[in-house]
Short mmCIF file of C-alpha atoms in Angstrom, two decimals:
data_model
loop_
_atom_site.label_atom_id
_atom_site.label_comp_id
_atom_site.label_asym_id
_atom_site.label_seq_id
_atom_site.Cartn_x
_atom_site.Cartn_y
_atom_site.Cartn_z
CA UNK S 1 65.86 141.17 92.90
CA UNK S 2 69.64 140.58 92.79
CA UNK S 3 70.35 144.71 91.77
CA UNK S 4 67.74 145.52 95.15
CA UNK S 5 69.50 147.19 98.23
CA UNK S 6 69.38 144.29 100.94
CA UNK S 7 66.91 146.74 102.59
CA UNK S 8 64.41 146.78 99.91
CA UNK S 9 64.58 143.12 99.97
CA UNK S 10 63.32 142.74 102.92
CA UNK S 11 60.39 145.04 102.30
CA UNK S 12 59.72 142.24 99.37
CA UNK S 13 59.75 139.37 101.34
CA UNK S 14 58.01 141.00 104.19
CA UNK S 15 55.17 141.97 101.99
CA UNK S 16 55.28 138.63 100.57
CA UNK S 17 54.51 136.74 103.83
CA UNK S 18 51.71 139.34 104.38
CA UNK S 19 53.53 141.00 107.20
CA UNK S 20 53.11 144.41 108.48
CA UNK S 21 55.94 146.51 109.39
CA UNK S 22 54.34 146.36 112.83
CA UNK S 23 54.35 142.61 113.70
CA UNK S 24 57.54 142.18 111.26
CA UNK S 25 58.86 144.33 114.73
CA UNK S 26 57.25 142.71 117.37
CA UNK S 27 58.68 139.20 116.19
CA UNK S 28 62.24 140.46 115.84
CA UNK S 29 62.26 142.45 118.88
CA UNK S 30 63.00 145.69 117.52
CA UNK S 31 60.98 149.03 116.53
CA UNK S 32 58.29 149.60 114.06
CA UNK S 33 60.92 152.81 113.43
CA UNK S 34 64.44 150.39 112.88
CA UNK S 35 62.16 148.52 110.76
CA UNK S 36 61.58 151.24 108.61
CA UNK S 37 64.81 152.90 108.18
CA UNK S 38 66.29 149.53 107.56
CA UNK S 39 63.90 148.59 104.55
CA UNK S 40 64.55 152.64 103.18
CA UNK S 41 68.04 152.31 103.59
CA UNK S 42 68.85 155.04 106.15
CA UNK S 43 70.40 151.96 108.40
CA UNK S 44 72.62 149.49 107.64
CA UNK S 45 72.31 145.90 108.09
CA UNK S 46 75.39 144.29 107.98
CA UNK S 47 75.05 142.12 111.12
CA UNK S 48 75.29 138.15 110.35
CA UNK S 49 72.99 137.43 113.59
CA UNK S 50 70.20 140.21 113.13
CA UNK S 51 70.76 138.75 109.23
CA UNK S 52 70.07 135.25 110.01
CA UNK S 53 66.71 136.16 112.27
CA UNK S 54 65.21 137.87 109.68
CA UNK S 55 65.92 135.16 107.56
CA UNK S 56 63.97 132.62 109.87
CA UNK S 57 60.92 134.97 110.36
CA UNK S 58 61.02 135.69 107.09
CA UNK S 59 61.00 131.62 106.25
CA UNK S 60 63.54 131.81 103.18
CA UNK S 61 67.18 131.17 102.68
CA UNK S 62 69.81 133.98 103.75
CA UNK S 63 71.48 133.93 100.57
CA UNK S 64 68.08 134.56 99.12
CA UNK S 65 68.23 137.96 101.61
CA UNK S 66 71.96 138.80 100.64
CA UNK S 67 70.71 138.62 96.98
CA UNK S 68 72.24 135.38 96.11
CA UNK S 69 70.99 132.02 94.92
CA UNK S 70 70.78 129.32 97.28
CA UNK S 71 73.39 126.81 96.21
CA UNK S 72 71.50 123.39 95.61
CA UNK S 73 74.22 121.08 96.08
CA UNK S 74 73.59 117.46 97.22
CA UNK S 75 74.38 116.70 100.73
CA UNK S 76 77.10 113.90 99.65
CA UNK S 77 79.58 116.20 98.13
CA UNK S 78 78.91 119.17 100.45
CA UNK S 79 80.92 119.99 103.27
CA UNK S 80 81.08 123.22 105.21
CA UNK S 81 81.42 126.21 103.24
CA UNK S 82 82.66 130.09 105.02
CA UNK S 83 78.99 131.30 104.51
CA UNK S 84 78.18 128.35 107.10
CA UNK S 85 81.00 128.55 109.38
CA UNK S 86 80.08 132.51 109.97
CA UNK S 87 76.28 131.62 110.58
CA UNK S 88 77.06 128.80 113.34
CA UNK S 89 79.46 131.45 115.02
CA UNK S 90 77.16 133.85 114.85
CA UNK S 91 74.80 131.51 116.87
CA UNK S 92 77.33 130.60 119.28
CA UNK S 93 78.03 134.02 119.70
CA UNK S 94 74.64 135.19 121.04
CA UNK S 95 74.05 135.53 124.53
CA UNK S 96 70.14 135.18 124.95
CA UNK S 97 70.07 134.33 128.50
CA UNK S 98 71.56 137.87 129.57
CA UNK S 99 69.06 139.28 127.18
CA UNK S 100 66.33 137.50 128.38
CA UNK S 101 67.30 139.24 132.35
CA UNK S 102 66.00 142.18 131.00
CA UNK S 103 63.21 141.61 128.30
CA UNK S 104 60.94 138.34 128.13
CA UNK S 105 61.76 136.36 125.32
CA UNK S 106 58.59 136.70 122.61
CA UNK S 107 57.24 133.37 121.41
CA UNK S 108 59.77 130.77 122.49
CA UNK S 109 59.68 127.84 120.90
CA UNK S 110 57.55 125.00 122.34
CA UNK S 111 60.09 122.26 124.21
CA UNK S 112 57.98 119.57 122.46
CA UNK S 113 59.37 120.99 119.51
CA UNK S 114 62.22 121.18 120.39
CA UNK S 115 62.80 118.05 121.94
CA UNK S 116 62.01 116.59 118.07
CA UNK S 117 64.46 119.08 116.27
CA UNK S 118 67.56 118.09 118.58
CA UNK S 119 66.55 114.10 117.89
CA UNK S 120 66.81 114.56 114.42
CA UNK S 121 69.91 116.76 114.51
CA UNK S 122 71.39 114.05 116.71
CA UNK S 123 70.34 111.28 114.17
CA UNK S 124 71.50 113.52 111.36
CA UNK S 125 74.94 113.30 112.63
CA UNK S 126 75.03 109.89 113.47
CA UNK S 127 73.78 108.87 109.85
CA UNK S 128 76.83 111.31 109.05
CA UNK S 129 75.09 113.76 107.10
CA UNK S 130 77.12 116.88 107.65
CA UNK S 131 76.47 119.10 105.40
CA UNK S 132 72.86 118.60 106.03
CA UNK S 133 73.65 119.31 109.71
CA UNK S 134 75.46 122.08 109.32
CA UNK S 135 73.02 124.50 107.43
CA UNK S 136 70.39 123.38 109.76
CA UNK S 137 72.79 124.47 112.28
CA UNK S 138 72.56 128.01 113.18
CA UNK S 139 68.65 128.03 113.27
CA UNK S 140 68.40 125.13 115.82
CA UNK S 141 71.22 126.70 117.80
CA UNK S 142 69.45 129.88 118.22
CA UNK S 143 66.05 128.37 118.63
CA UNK S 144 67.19 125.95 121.62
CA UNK S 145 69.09 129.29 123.48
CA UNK S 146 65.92 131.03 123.21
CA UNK S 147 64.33 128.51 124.72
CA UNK S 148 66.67 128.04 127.15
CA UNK S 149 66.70 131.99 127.95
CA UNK S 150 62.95 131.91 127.89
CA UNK S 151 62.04 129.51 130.49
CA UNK S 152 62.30 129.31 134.26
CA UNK S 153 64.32 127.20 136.89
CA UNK S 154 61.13 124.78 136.45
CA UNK S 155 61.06 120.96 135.22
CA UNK S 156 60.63 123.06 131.55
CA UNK S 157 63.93 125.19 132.02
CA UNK S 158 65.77 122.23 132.89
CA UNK S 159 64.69 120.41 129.98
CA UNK S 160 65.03 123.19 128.19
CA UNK S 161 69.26 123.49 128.97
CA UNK S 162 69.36 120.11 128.58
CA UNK S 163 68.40 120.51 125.34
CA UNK S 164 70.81 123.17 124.28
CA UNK S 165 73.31 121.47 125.97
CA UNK S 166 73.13 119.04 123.09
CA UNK S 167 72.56 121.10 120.77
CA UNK S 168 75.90 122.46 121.59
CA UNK S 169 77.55 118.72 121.65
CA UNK S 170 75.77 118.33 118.30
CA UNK S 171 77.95 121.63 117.01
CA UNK S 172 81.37 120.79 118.32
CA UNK S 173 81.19 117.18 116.53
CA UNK S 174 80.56 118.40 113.04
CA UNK S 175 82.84 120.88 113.66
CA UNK S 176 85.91 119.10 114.46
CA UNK S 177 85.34 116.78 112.30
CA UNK S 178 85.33 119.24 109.57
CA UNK S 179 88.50 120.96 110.57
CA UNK S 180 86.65 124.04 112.88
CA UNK S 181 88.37 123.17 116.26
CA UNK S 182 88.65 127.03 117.75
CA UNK S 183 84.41 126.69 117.24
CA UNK S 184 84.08 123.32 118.06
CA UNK S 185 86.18 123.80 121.55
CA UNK S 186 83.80 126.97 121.91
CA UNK S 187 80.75 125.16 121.78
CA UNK S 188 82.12 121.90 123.68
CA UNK S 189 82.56 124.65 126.26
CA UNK S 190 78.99 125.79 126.30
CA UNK S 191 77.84 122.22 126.47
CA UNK S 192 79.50 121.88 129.96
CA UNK S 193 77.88 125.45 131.45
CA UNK S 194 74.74 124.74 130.39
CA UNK S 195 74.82 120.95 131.38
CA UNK S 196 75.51 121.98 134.86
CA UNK S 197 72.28 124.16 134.67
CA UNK S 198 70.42 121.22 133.50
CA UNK S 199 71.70 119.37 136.64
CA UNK S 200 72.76 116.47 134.78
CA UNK S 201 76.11 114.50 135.91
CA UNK S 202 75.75 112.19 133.16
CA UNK S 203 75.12 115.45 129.87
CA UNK S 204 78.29 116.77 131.63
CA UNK S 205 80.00 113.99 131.40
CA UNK S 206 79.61 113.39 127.86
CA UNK S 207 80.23 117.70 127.04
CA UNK S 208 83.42 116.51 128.59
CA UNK S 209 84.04 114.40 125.95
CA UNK S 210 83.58 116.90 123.50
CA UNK S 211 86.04 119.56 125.06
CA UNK S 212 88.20 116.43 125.16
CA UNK S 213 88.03 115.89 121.77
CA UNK S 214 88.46 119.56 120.96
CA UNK S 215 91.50 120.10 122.89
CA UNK S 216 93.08 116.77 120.89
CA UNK S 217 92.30 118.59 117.83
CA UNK S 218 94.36 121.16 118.42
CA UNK S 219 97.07 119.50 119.73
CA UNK S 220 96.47 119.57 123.53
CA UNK S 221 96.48 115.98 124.09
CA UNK S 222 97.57 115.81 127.65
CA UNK S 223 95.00 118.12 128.94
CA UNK S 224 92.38 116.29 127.31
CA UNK S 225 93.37 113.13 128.91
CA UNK S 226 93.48 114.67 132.35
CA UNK S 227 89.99 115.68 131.28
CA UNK S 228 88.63 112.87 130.40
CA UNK S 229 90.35 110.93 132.92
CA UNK S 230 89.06 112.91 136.08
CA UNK S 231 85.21 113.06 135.41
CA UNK S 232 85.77 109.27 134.73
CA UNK S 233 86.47 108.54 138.09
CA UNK S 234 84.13 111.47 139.53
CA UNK S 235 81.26 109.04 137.31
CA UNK S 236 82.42 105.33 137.75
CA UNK S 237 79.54 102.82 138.43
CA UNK S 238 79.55 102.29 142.48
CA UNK S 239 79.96 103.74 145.16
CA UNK S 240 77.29 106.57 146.11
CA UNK S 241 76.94 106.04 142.06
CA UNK S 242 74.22 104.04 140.45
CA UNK S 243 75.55 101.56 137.40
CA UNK S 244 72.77 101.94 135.17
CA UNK S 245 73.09 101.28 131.68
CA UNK S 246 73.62 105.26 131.05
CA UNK S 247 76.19 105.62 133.93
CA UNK S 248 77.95 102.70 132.45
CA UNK S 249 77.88 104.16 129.18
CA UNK S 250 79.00 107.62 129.76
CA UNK S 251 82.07 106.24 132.28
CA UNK S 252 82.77 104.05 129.49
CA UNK S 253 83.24 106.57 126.56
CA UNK S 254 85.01 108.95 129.08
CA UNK S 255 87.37 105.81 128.96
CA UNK S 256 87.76 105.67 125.56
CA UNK S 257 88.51 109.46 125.04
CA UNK S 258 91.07 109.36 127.54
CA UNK S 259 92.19 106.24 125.93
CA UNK S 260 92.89 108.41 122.00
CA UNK S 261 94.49 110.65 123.83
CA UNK S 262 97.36 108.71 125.57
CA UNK S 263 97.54 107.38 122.45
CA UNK S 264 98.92 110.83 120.94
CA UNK S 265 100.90 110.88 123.41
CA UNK S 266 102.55 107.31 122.81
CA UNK S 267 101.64 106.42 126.35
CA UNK S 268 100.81 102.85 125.48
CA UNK S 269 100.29 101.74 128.73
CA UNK S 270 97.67 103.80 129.67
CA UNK S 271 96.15 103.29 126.84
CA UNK S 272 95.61 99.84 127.93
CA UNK S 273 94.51 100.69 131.27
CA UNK S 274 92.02 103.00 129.68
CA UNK S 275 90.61 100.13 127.36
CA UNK S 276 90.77 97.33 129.93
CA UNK S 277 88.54 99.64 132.05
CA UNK S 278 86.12 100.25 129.27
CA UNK S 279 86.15 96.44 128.45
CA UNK S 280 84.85 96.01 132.40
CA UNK S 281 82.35 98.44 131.38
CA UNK S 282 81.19 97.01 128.35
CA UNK S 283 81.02 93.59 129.95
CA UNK S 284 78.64 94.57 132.33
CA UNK S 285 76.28 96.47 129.95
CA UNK S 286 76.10 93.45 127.65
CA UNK S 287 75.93 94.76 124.42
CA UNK S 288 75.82 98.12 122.50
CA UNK S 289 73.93 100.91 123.22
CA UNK S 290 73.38 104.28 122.17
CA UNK S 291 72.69 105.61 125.68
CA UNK S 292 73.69 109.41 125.62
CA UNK S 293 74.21 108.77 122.17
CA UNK S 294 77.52 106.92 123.40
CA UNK S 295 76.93 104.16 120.68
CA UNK S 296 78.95 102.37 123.54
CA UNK S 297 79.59 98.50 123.50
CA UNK S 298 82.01 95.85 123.23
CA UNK S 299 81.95 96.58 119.49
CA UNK S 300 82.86 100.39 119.43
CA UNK S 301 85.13 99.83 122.27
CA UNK S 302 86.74 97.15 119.23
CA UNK S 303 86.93 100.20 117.04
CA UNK S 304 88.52 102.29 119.42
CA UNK S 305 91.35 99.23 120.16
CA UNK S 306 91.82 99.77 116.13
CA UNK S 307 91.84 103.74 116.80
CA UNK S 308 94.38 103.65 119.71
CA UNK S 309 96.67 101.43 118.05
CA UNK S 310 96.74 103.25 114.68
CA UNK S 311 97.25 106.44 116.39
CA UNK S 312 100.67 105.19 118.24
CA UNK S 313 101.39 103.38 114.35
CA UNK S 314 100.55 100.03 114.62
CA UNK S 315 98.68 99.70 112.08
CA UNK S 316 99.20 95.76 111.43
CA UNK S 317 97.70 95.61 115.34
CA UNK S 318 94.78 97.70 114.21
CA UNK S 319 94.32 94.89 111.18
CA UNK S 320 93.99 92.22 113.60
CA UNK S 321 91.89 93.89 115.77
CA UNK S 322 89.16 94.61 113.22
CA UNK S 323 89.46 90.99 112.01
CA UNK S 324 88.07 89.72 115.23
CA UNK S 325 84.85 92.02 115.30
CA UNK S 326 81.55 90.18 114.68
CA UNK S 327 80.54 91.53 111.67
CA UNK S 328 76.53 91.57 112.50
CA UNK S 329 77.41 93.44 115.42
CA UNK S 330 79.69 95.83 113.23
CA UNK S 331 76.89 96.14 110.87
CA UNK S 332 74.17 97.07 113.41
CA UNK S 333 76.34 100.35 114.26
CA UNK S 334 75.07 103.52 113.31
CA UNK S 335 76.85 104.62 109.46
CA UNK S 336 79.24 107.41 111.44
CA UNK S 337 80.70 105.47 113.25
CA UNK S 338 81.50 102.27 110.84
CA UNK S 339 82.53 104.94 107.94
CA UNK S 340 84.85 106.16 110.72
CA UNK S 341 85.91 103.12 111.53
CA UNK S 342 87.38 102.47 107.55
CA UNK S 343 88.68 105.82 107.93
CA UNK S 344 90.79 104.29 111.08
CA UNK S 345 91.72 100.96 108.98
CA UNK S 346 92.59 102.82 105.78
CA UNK S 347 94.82 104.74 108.18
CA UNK S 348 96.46 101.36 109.33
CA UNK S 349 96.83 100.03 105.84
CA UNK S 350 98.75 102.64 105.24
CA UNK S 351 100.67 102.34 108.08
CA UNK S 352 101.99 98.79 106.97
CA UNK S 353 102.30 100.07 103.20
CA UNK S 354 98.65 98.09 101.89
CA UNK S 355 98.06 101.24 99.90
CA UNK S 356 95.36 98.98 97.82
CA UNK S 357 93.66 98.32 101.15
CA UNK S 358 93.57 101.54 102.27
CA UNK S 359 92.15 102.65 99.59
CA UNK S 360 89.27 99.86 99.45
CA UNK S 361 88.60 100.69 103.32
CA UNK S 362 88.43 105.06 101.95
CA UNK S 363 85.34 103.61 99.21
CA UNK S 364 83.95 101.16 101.81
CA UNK S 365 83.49 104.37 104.34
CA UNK S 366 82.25 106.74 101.49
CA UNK S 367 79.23 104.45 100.96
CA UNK S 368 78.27 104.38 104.50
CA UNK S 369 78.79 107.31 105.09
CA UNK S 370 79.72 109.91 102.57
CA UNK S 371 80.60 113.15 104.19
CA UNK S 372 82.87 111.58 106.32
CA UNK S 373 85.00 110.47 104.11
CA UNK S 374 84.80 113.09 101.75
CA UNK S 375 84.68 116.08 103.99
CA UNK S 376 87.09 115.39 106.39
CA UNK S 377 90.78 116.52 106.43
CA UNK S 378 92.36 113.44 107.79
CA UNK S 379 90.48 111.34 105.24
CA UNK S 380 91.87 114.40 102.27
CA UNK S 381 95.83 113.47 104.29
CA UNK S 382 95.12 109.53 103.36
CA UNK S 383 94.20 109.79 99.71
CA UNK S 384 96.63 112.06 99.69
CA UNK S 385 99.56 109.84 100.62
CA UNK S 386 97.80 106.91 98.82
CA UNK S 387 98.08 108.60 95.55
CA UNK S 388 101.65 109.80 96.24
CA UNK S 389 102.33 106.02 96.97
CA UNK S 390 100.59 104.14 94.12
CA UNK S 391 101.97 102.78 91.06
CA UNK S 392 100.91 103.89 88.03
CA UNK S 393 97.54 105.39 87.85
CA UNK S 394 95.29 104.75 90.52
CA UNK S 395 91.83 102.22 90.22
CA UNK S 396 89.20 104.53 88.49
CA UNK S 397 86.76 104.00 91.73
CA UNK S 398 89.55 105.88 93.74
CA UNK S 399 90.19 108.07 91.03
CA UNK S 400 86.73 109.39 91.05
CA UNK S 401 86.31 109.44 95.06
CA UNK S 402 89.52 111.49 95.29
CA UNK S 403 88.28 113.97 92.43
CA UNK S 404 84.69 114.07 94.62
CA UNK S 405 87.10 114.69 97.96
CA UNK S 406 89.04 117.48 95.67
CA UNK S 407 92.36 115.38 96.48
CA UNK S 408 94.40 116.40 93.50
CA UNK S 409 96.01 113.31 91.48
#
């Protein structure tokens, strides 16, 4: 199969699923005649998009397509690779809902479907399994825009944005996280269009978040806490506002954003307006939620206390502050976000030269959560200067996570 033109591979697979040229057509949305001169080789295919949809109505792996093996690697050493990266652009890059204004999406997917596929994606990330995410990625992405470009203004179509308006929030996470911040601004960006189609106040405020978070990635850090900052206060409980547990929780993350970003800046004390407001908030929820999949509380609002303070170098303050979080409350957090807390303390351990500490908070946060510790690139810069800074040869355990993390010793 490998020495096939990609054409003729296609014809396989095709025949294999018991496909006629015909339907093959009718499912991508193009001629019985582009069919044919594609699987004979008189046109080229050399489009990552049309690529990847063949792929999914085909029901196989696109490296399987491209005539390559599907790498099997386990989920807790695998990051992102370029093969990835260029699929989830592609998906970001289509543009179904202009299509869809002048043909009729065929076969959308079903929004009960759907509605299960972005609920796992969401709990896939939380759980931090990234590289799991990530190749499951570009197929979700282009199924939820083509349901969002195939139904109306209706209850449906609104559930239906609302939907991809996660999906996009889902993308820009994983993305930053793993070191893609032009793409993860790019989807953050979608997030807020399509949340405003939706017609939720709250989705948008939390796609705020993301852009937010984007723009701090790449080094915008006042913008993203005007950001975050001004649809806080468009969204604070009272008011014309309700203060449900949801409003609460969105208002409160937006507080917590904008609260990492003065932090870049070294603005401490609006930092601590920032927290004291999300403590208010907290208070009056009573206890953490995952509400918008906020994971807001008085315990995450802890973590971000750590956060802020190890981002403006204090790490000794970030110590403390992790030594007065209830630790059955800590453990009843979702893996991401404890594994990113010990990504925040090894940070501060470092910060007050505990290099041994640091490096016991690194192998804590692998176990909860694997990927992000050993996919991340601010997790790669602290083994990096833990190495650089320890005696001797380092612990075997830390030894073997940096070799896993492809830190060099």
């Amino acid at each position: 199969m490998d020495e096939l033109p990609i054409g003729r591979r296609v014809a396989y697979w095709r025949g294999r699923r018991k496909m006629s040229q015909q339907v093959f057509a009718d499912r991508l949305g193009k001629s019985k005649s582009w069919v044919d001169k594609i699987e004979r080789g008189v046109r080229r295919l050399d489009k990552f998009s049309v690529l990847y949809e063949i792929a999914d109505i085909l029901e196989l792996d696109v490296q399987l397509l491209v005539g390559k093996d599907p790498e099997r690697r386990s989920d807790a050493l695998n990051c992102i690779d370029q093969v990835e990266v260029d699929q989830i652009r592609a998906a970001l890059e289509r543009y179904d809902a202009l299509s869809a204004y002048f043909d009729a999406v065929p076969c959308p997917p079903l929004i009960g479907d759907m509605r299960k596929a972005v609920n796992h994606a969401w709990l896939t990330f939380q759980y931090g399994r990234y590289g799991m995410l990530t190749r499951a990625l570009p197929k979700l992405l282009r199924d939820a825009q083509a349901a969002d470009a195939a139904y109306g203004d209706d209850d449906q179509g609104r559930e239906a944005a609302h939907l991809l308006g996660q999906v996009y929030q889902i993308s820009s996470s994983v993305l930053r996280k793993l070191g893609e911040c032009e793409l993860a601004w790019l989807a953050a960006d979608r997030a807020m269009a399509v949340s405003q189609r939706a017609g939720d106040h709250l989705l948008a405020g939390i796609a705020t978040t993301r852009v937010a978070n984007a723009l701090l990635a790449m080094g915008r850090s006042r913008p993203a806490l005007e950001l975050n900052v001004r649809i806080a206060n468009r969204l604070a409980p009272g008011g014309s506002n309700d203060e449900s547990p949801e409003r609460l929780s969105v208002y409160g993350l937006l507080l917590l954003q904008g609260a990492m970003a003065a932090a870049r800046t070294g603005d401490s004390a609006t930092v601590d307006d920032l927290l004291d407001g999300a403590q208010e908030a907290a208070n009056r929820l009573g206890g953490d939620h995952n509400h918008y999949w906020t994971c807001f509380g008085p315990t995450n609002l802890k973590l971000h206390r750590a956060a802020a303070a190890v981002e403006m170098g204090d790490g000794g303050r970030a110590v403390e502050t992790h030594l007065s979080i209830e630790m059955p409350a800590f453990n009843a957090l979702l893996p991401e976000r404890r594994a990113h807390h010990m990504l925040d303390l090894a940070r501060g351990y470092a910060q007050i030269g505990d290099v041994t500490s640091a490096g016991e908070m690194l192998l804590k946060g692998a176990r909860l959560a694997p990927s992000e510790i050993r996919c991340r690139p601010i997790a790669h810069e602290v083994m990096s200067d833990i190495l650089r800074r320890t005696r001797g040869t380092p612990a075997s355990p830390i030894a073997e996570l940096a070799e896993q993390m492809g830190v060099g010793i």
